[in-house]
Amino acid sequence: VNMLDQNSYSIAVGTPNRLLKLFETKEDDDDDEGALSLEHTELVVIDCNEDRKKFTVCTLNDTAPDLFQFVRSAVAPQMKKRKTIKFGMF
């Protein structure tokens, strides 16, 4: 969390739950933003590769709710705010 607080990165990689938690985690009570901010992120990519049972992060009960919450609360507002962020699923 300290690294995210002190630096900007153009890409973030993690499970849907980890990204959501970092987005929601506040470093201190005065801060409106979470530890992960997409203000300077240029690209958000979701790996939707199917496993042997044909499940993806979009269809697994363990990951889908967190993924959609992250997209709804973190990615979508940035896409409305600026044209420079891109979102992809592969």
Coordinates of C-alpha atoms in Angstrom, one line a residue:
V1 CA 0.0 0.0 0.0
N2 CA 2.9 2.4 0.8
M3 CA 4.3 1.9 -2.8
L4 CA 0.9 2.8 -4.3
D5 CA 0.7 5.9 -2.0
Q6 CA 4.1 7.2 -3.1
N7 CA 4.1 6.3 -6.9
S8 CA 1.9 6.3 -10.0
Y9 CA 1.7 3.3 -12.2
S10 CA 0.1 3.0 -15.7
I11 CA -0.9 -0.6 -15.1
A12 CA -2.2 -2.6 -12.2
V13 CA -2.2 -6.4 -12.1
G14 CA -4.1 -8.5 -9.6
T15 CA -7.1 -10.7 -8.9
P16 CA -10.5 -9.0 -8.9
N17 CA -10.7 -9.2 -5.1
R18 CA -7.2 -7.7 -4.6
L19 CA -7.8 -4.8 -7.0
L20 CA -11.1 -4.1 -5.4
K21 CA -9.7 -4.1 -1.9
L22 CA -6.8 -1.9 -2.9
F23 CA -9.2 0.5 -4.5
E24 CA -11.4 0.6 -1.4
T25 CA -8.6 0.7 1.2
K26 CA -7.9 4.2 2.5
E27 CA -4.4 4.9 3.7
D28 CA -5.7 7.4 6.2
D29 CA -9.1 8.7 7.3
D30 CA -8.7 12.1 5.5
D31 CA -8.1 10.5 2.1
D32 CA -11.0 10.2 -0.2
E33 CA -9.2 7.8 -2.5
G34 CA -8.2 4.2 -1.9
A35 CA -4.6 2.9 -2.0
L36 CA -5.2 2.1 -5.7
S37 CA -6.2 5.0 -7.9
L38 CA -6.9 4.7 -11.6
E39 CA -6.3 8.5 -12.2
H40 CA -3.1 7.8 -14.2
T41 CA -3.8 4.3 -15.3
E42 CA -3.9 4.0 -19.1
L43 CA -5.0 0.4 -19.5
V44 CA -7.1 -2.1 -17.5
V45 CA -7.0 -5.7 -18.9
I46 CA -9.1 -8.5 -17.6
D47 CA -7.8 -12.0 -18.2
C48 CA -10.9 -14.1 -19.2
N49 CA -9.1 -17.3 -20.1
E50 CA -11.2 -20.3 -19.5
D51 CA -10.0 -23.0 -17.1
R52 CA -10.4 -26.7 -17.8
K53 CA -14.0 -26.5 -16.6
K54 CA -14.8 -23.6 -18.9
F55 CA -15.0 -21.0 -16.1
T56 CA -13.6 -17.5 -16.3
V57 CA -13.3 -14.7 -13.8
C58 CA -16.6 -13.4 -15.2
T59 CA -18.4 -16.7 -14.5
L60 CA -16.9 -18.0 -11.3
N61 CA -18.9 -17.3 -8.2
D62 CA -15.7 -16.5 -6.2
T63 CA -14.5 -13.8 -8.6
A64 CA -17.4 -12.4 -10.7
P65 CA -19.0 -10.2 -8.0
D66 CA -15.7 -8.6 -7.1
L67 CA -14.8 -8.1 -10.8
F68 CA -18.1 -6.4 -11.6
Q69 CA -17.9 -4.2 -8.5
F70 CA -14.4 -3.1 -9.4
V71 CA -15.4 -2.3 -12.9
R72 CA -18.6 -0.5 -11.7
S73 CA -16.9 1.5 -8.9
A74 CA -13.3 2.1 -10.2
V75 CA -13.1 1.6 -14.0
A76 CA -16.4 3.0 -15.3
P77 CA -16.1 6.4 -13.5
Q78 CA -12.7 6.9 -15.0
M79 CA -14.0 6.0 -18.4
K80 CA -16.7 8.6 -18.1
K81 CA -14.2 11.2 -16.8
R82 CA -11.5 10.9 -19.4
K83 CA -10.9 9.3 -22.8
T84 CA -7.3 8.2 -22.2
I85 CA -8.1 5.0 -20.2
K86 CA -8.8 1.8 -22.1
F87 CA -10.6 -1.3 -20.8
G88 CA -10.1 -4.7 -22.4
M89 CA -11.1 -8.3 -21.8
F90 CA -9.3 -11.2 -23.4

